Amino acid sequence: MTFSELKRKDIICIGDGKLLGRAGDLELDSKTGRILALIVSCPGGLTSFFHGDKNQLTISWQQIACIGDDVILVSPGCCT
């Protein structure tokens, strides 16, 4: 899967079914090349404690439950 394909998928919280947004960027480990987190462009003004931008949310790669054909499902802990 390419990043272009990944960023077309809606990101949904498993806990309440809420649309969080779409991936706008990735956080990578420069030493291993592994993905550490998705940086989500939020439609509803959710804020992230990791970034000052009011329209972004950082979702750790470990919080991703499933990447499907159309959506990315994330654990409820990152949705608040």
mmCIF file of N, CA and C in Angstrom:
data_model
loop_
_atom_site.group_PDB
_atom_site.id
_atom_site.type_symbol
_atom_site.label_atom_id
_atom_site.label_comp_id
_atom_site.label_asym_id
_atom_site.label_seq_id
_atom_site.Cartn_x
_atom_site.Cartn_y
_atom_site.Cartn_z
ATOM 1 N N MET A 1 0.833 -1.168 0.000
ATOM 2 C CA MET A 1 0.000 0.000 0.000
ATOM 3 C C MET A 1 0.885 1.241 0.000
ATOM 4 N N THR A 2 0.495 2.225 -0.772
ATOM 5 C CA THR A 2 1.246 3.469 -0.831
ATOM 6 C C THR A 2 0.634 4.498 0.118
ATOM 7 N N PHE A 3 1.384 5.553 0.403
ATOM 8 C CA PHE A 3 0.854 6.615 1.256
ATOM 9 C C PHE A 3 -0.332 7.299 0.585
ATOM 10 N N SER A 4 -0.289 7.421 -0.723
ATOM 11 C CA SER A 4 -1.415 8.013 -1.453
ATOM 12 C C SER A 4 -2.698 7.217 -1.220
ATOM 13 N N GLU A 5 -2.595 5.897 -1.202
ATOM 14 C CA GLU A 5 -3.763 5.052 -0.922
ATOM 15 C C GLU A 5 -4.194 5.182 0.533
ATOM 16 N N LEU A 6 -3.231 5.222 1.429
ATOM 17 C CA LEU A 6 -3.511 5.318 2.857
ATOM 18 C C LEU A 6 -4.252 6.610 3.192
ATOM 19 N N LYS A 7 -3.839 7.713 2.605
ATOM 20 C CA LYS A 7 -4.435 8.988 2.982
ATOM 21 C C LYS A 7 -5.817 9.223 2.375
ATOM 22 N N ARG A 8 -6.280 8.336 1.525
ATOM 23 C CA ARG A 8 -7.645 8.420 0.998
ATOM 24 C C ARG A 8 -8.663 7.729 1.905
ATOM 25 N N LYS A 9 -8.189 7.024 2.918
ATOM 26 C CA LYS A 9 -9.077 6.258 3.791
ATOM 27 C C LYS A 9 -9.538 7.115 4.982
ATOM 28 N N ASP A 10 -10.837 7.010 5.304
ATOM 29 C CA ASP A 10 -11.349 7.656 6.502
ATOM 30 C C ASP A 10 -10.815 6.921 7.726
ATOM 31 N N ILE A 11 -10.531 7.668 8.788
ATOM 32 C CA ILE A 11 -10.062 7.080 10.036
ATOM 33 C C ILE A 11 -11.212 7.159 11.034
ATOM 34 N N ILE A 12 -11.609 5.991 11.534
ATOM 35 C CA ILE A 12 -12.786 5.856 12.389
ATOM 36 C C ILE A 12 -12.383 5.300 13.751
ATOM 37 N N CYS A 13 -12.947 5.875 14.823
ATOM 38 C CA CYS A 13 -12.741 5.376 16.185
ATOM 39 C C CYS A 13 -13.671 4.198 16.426
ATOM 40 N N ILE A 14 -13.119 3.069 16.861
ATOM 41 C CA ILE A 14 -13.913 1.868 17.126
ATOM 42 C C ILE A 14 -14.912 2.107 18.256
ATOM 43 N N GLY A 15 -14.540 2.898 19.253
ATOM 44 C CA GLY A 15 -15.376 3.093 20.425
ATOM 45 C C GLY A 15 -16.735 3.706 20.150
ATOM 46 N N ASP A 16 -16.768 4.747 19.301
ATOM 47 C CA ASP A 16 -18.035 5.445 19.071
ATOM 48 C C ASP A 16 -18.389 5.622 17.592
ATOM 49 N N GLY A 17 -17.551 5.109 16.716
ATOM 50 C CA GLY A 17 -17.819 5.212 15.287
ATOM 51 C C GLY A 17 -17.580 6.592 14.707
ATOM 52 N N LYS A 18 -16.952 7.456 15.471
ATOM 53 C CA LYS A 18 -16.726 8.834 15.056
ATOM 54 C C LYS A 18 -15.645 8.931 13.982
ATOM 55 N N LEU A 19 -15.910 9.751 12.973
ATOM 56 C CA LEU A 19 -14.923 10.031 11.932
ATOM 57 C C LEU A 19 -13.885 10.986 12.495
ATOM 58 N N LEU A 20 -12.633 10.558 12.509
ATOM 59 C CA LEU A 20 -11.555 11.393 13.029
ATOM 60 C C LEU A 20 -10.916 12.245 11.946
ATOM 61 N N GLY A 21 -10.977 11.798 10.709
ATOM 62 C CA GLY A 21 -10.370 12.525 9.605
ATOM 63 C C GLY A 21 -9.647 11.580 8.682
ATOM 64 N N ARG A 22 -8.645 12.113 8.010
ATOM 65 C CA ARG A 22 -7.805 11.325 7.101
ATOM 66 C C ARG A 22 -6.343 11.612 7.382
ATOM 67 N N ALA A 23 -5.501 10.633 7.070
ATOM 68 C CA ALA A 23 -4.064 10.791 7.302
ATOM 69 C C ALA A 23 -3.531 11.915 6.422
ATOM 70 N N GLY A 24 -2.857 12.855 7.061
ATOM 71 C CA GLY A 24 -2.251 13.944 6.323
ATOM 72 C C GLY A 24 -0.742 13.804 6.251
ATOM 73 N N ASP A 25 -0.201 13.015 7.183
ATOM 74 C CA ASP A 25 1.250 12.860 7.244
ATOM 75 C C ASP A 25 1.571 11.615 8.063
ATOM 76 N N LEU A 26 2.820 11.218 8.015
ATOM 77 C CA LEU A 26 3.320 10.083 8.786
ATOM 78 C C LEU A 26 4.473 10.553 9.647
ATOM 79 N N GLU A 27 4.626 9.932 10.810
ATOM 80 C CA GLU A 27 5.816 10.125 11.624
ATOM 81 C C GLU A 27 6.636 8.856 11.488
ATOM 82 N N LEU A 28 7.883 8.989 11.049
ATOM 83 C CA LEU A 28 8.753 7.842 10.799
ATOM 84 C C LEU A 28 9.928 7.832 11.764
ATOM 85 N N ASP A 29 10.400 6.629 12.074
ATOM 86 C CA ASP A 29 11.640 6.466 12.825
ATOM 87 C C ASP A 29 12.768 6.551 11.802
ATOM 88 N N SER A 30 13.598 7.554 11.926
ATOM 89 C CA SER A 30 14.647 7.778 10.923
ATOM 90 C C SER A 30 15.711 6.680 10.895
ATOM 91 N N LYS A 31 15.845 5.940 11.972
ATOM 92 C CA LYS A 31 16.848 4.877 12.018
ATOM 93 C C LYS A 31 16.351 3.568 11.422
ATOM 94 N N THR A 32 15.075 3.253 11.663
ATOM 95 C CA THR A 32 14.544 1.969 11.194
ATOM 96 C C THR A 32 13.642 2.092 9.974
ATOM 97 N N GLY A 33 13.130 3.301 9.730
ATOM 98 C CA GLY A 33 12.214 3.502 8.617
ATOM 99 C C GLY A 33 10.786 3.066 8.931
ATOM 100 N N ARG A 34 10.534 2.656 10.169
ATOM 101 C CA ARG A 34 9.193 2.208 10.563
ATOM 102 C C ARG A 34 8.264 3.400 10.800
ATOM 103 N N ILE A 35 6.983 3.173 10.558
ATOM 104 C CA ILE A 35 5.983 4.188 10.828
ATOM 105 C C ILE A 35 5.708 4.192 12.332
ATOM 106 N N LEU A 36 5.802 5.363 12.948
ATOM 107 C CA LEU A 36 5.526 5.510 14.375
ATOM 108 C C LEU A 36 4.103 5.993 14.622
ATOM 109 N N ALA A 37 3.597 6.855 13.740
ATOM 110 C CA ALA A 37 2.277 7.435 13.962
ATOM 111 C C ALA A 37 1.709 7.998 12.669
ATOM 112 N N LEU A 38 0.390 8.116 12.655
ATOM 113 C CA LEU A 38 -0.315 8.840 11.606
ATOM 114 C C LEU A 38 -0.642 10.224 12.150
ATOM 115 N N ILE A 39 -0.422 11.235 11.360
ATOM 116 C CA ILE A 39 -0.844 12.583 11.700
ATOM 117 C C ILE A 39 -2.135 12.803 10.922
ATOM 118 N N VAL A 40 -3.233 12.994 11.655
ATOM 119 C CA VAL A 40 -4.559 13.045 11.060
ATOM 120 C C VAL A 40 -5.036 14.480 10.937
ATOM 121 N N SER A 41 -5.526 14.809 9.758
ATOM 122 C CA SER A 41 -6.179 16.093 9.539
ATOM 123 C C SER A 41 -7.622 15.936 9.981
ATOM 124 N N CYS A 42 -7.996 16.626 11.045
ATOM 125 C CA CYS A 42 -9.302 16.444 11.674
ATOM 126 C C CYS A 42 -10.337 17.420 11.108
ATOM 127 N N PRO A 43 -11.500 16.897 10.751
ATOM 128 C CA PRO A 43 -12.540 17.773 10.227
ATOM 129 C C PRO A 43 -13.248 18.594 11.297
ATOM 130 N N GLY A 44 -13.305 18.078 12.530
ATOM 131 C CA GLY A 44 -14.126 18.708 13.555
ATOM 132 C C GLY A 44 -13.372 19.520 14.581
ATOM 133 N N GLY A 45 -12.115 19.866 14.333
ATOM 134 C CA GLY A 45 -11.376 20.688 15.279
ATOM 135 C C GLY A 45 -10.846 19.935 16.491
ATOM 136 N N LEU A 46 -10.686 18.605 16.397
ATOM 137 C CA LEU A 46 -10.072 17.866 17.497
ATOM 138 C C LEU A 46 -8.657 18.378 17.683
ATOM 139 N N THR A 47 -8.191 18.371 18.900
ATOM 140 C CA THR A 47 -6.832 18.833 19.146
ATOM 141 C C THR A 47 -5.954 17.682 19.577
ATOM 142 N N SER A 48 -4.687 17.846 19.375
ATOM 143 C CA SER A 48 -3.710 16.848 19.785
ATOM 144 C C SER A 48 -2.830 17.426 20.873
ATOM 145 N N PHE A 49 -2.503 16.606 21.836
ATOM 146 C CA PHE A 49 -1.611 17.038 22.886
ATOM 147 C C PHE A 49 -0.165 17.039 22.411
ATOM 148 N N PHE A 50 0.095 16.380 21.283
ATOM 149 C CA PHE A 50 1.456 16.266 20.775
ATOM 150 C C PHE A 50 1.799 17.358 19.782
ATOM 151 N N HIS A 51 0.788 17.973 19.208
ATOM 152 C CA HIS A 51 1.001 19.029 18.221
ATOM 153 C C HIS A 51 0.122 20.211 18.585
ATOM 154 N N GLY A 52 0.618 21.401 18.355
ATOM 155 C CA GLY A 52 -0.141 22.591 18.676
ATOM 156 C C GLY A 52 -1.244 22.898 17.679
ATOM 157 N N ASP A 53 -1.231 22.297 16.537
ATOM 158 C CA ASP A 53 -2.215 22.569 15.505
ATOM 159 C C ASP A 53 -3.571 22.015 15.922
ATOM 160 N N LYS A 54 -4.574 22.867 15.942
ATOM 161 C CA LYS A 54 -5.905 22.466 16.377
ATOM 162 C C LYS A 54 -6.577 21.493 15.426
ATOM 163 N N ASN A 55 -6.104 21.399 14.220
ATOM 164 C CA ASN A 55 -6.734 20.538 13.231
ATOM 165 C C ASN A 55 -5.952 19.256 12.982
ATOM 166 N N GLN A 56 -5.112 18.861 13.931
ATOM 167 C CA GLN A 56 -4.338 17.633 13.778
ATOM 168 C C GLN A 56 -4.439 16.767 15.030
ATOM 169 N N LEU A 57 -4.372 15.483 14.807
ATOM 170 C CA LEU A 57 -4.379 14.492 15.871
ATOM 171 C C LEU A 57 -3.291 13.479 15.544
ATOM 172 N N THR A 58 -2.490 13.100 16.535
ATOM 173 C CA THR A 58 -1.453 12.094 16.332
ATOM 174 C C THR A 58 -1.961 10.761 16.846
ATOM 175 N N ILE A 59 -1.945 9.755 15.971
ATOM 176 C CA ILE A 59 -2.385 8.416 16.345
ATOM 177 C C ILE A 59 -1.196 7.474 16.233
ATOM 178 N N SER A 60 -0.794 6.914 17.360
ATOM 179 C CA SER A 60 0.317 5.970 17.391
ATOM 180 C C SER A 60 -0.009 4.759 16.515
ATOM 181 N N TRP A 61 0.993 4.234 15.860
ATOM 182 C CA TRP A 61 0.797 3.072 14.990
ATOM 183 C C TRP A 61 0.224 1.888 15.771
ATOM 184 N N GLN A 62 0.571 1.775 17.055
ATOM 185 C CA GLN A 62 0.061 0.684 17.888
ATOM 186 C C GLN A 62 -1.436 0.824 18.163
ATOM 187 N N GLN A 63 -1.992 2.003 18.005
ATOM 188 C CA GLN A 63 -3.413 2.232 18.248
ATOM 189 C C GLN A 63 -4.285 1.887 17.034
ATOM 190 N N ILE A 64 -3.657 1.545 15.924
ATOM 191 C CA ILE A 64 -4.416 1.180 14.734
ATOM 192 C C ILE A 64 -4.824 -0.283 14.858
ATOM 193 N N ALA A 65 -6.136 -0.508 14.856
ATOM 194 C CA ALA A 65 -6.656 -1.859 15.015
ATOM 195 C C ALA A 65 -6.709 -2.595 13.682
ATOM 196 N N CYS A 66 -7.059 -1.874 12.610
ATOM 197 C CA CYS A 66 -7.253 -2.529 11.323
ATOM 198 C C CYS A 66 -7.199 -1.502 10.203
ATOM 199 N N ILE A 67 -6.571 -1.874 9.104
ATOM 200 C CA ILE A 67 -6.610 -1.056 7.898
ATOM 201 C C ILE A 67 -7.386 -1.846 6.861
ATOM 202 N N GLY A 68 -8.567 -1.347 6.521
ATOM 203 C CA GLY A 68 -9.429 -2.031 5.565
ATOM 204 C C GLY A 68 -9.341 -1.420 4.183
ATOM 205 N N ASP A 69 -10.242 -1.850 3.312
ATOM 206 C CA ASP A 69 -10.265 -1.334 1.944
ATOM 207 C C ASP A 69 -10.626 0.145 1.903
ATOM 208 N N ASP A 70 -11.538 0.564 2.792
ATOM 209 C CA ASP A 70 -12.047 1.930 2.754
ATOM 210 C C ASP A 70 -11.731 2.761 3.984
ATOM 211 N N VAL A 71 -11.494 2.105 5.119
ATOM 212 C CA VAL A 71 -11.301 2.837 6.371
ATOM 213 C C VAL A 71 -10.134 2.279 7.179
ATOM 214 N N ILE A 72 -9.688 3.095 8.122
ATOM 215 C CA ILE A 72 -8.699 2.691 9.115
ATOM 216 C C ILE A 72 -9.407 2.773 10.460
ATOM 217 N N LEU A 73 -9.436 1.668 11.200
ATOM 218 C CA LEU A 73 -10.075 1.634 12.506
ATOM 219 C C LEU A 73 -9.024 1.787 13.590
ATOM 220 N N VAL A 74 -9.293 2.674 14.557
ATOM 221 C CA VAL A 74 -8.345 2.912 15.631
ATOM 222 C C VAL A 74 -9.004 2.653 16.981
ATOM 223 N N SER A 75 -8.179 2.295 17.965
ATOM 224 C CA SER A 75 -8.683 1.972 19.305
ATOM 225 C C SER A 75 -9.261 3.213 19.963
ATOM 226 N N PRO A 76 -10.234 3.009 20.855
ATOM 227 C CA PRO A 76 -10.918 4.131 21.498
ATOM 228 C C PRO A 76 -10.017 5.050 22.320
ATOM 229 N N GLY A 77 -8.905 4.566 22.822
ATOM 230 C CA GLY A 77 -8.034 5.381 23.652
ATOM 231 C C GLY A 77 -7.474 6.610 22.993
ATOM 232 N N CYS A 78 -7.388 6.642 21.693
ATOM 233 C CA CYS A 78 -6.807 7.789 20.997
ATOM 234 C C CYS A 78 -7.875 8.748 20.492
ATOM 235 N N CYS A 79 -9.117 8.457 20.744
ATOM 236 C CA CYS A 79 -10.211 9.215 20.142
ATOM 237 C C CYS A 79 -10.743 10.332 21.034
ATOM 238 N N THR A 80 -10.219 10.483 22.213
ATOM 239 C CA THR A 80 -10.761 11.490 23.110
ATOM 240 C C THR A 80 -10.021 12.786 23.006
#
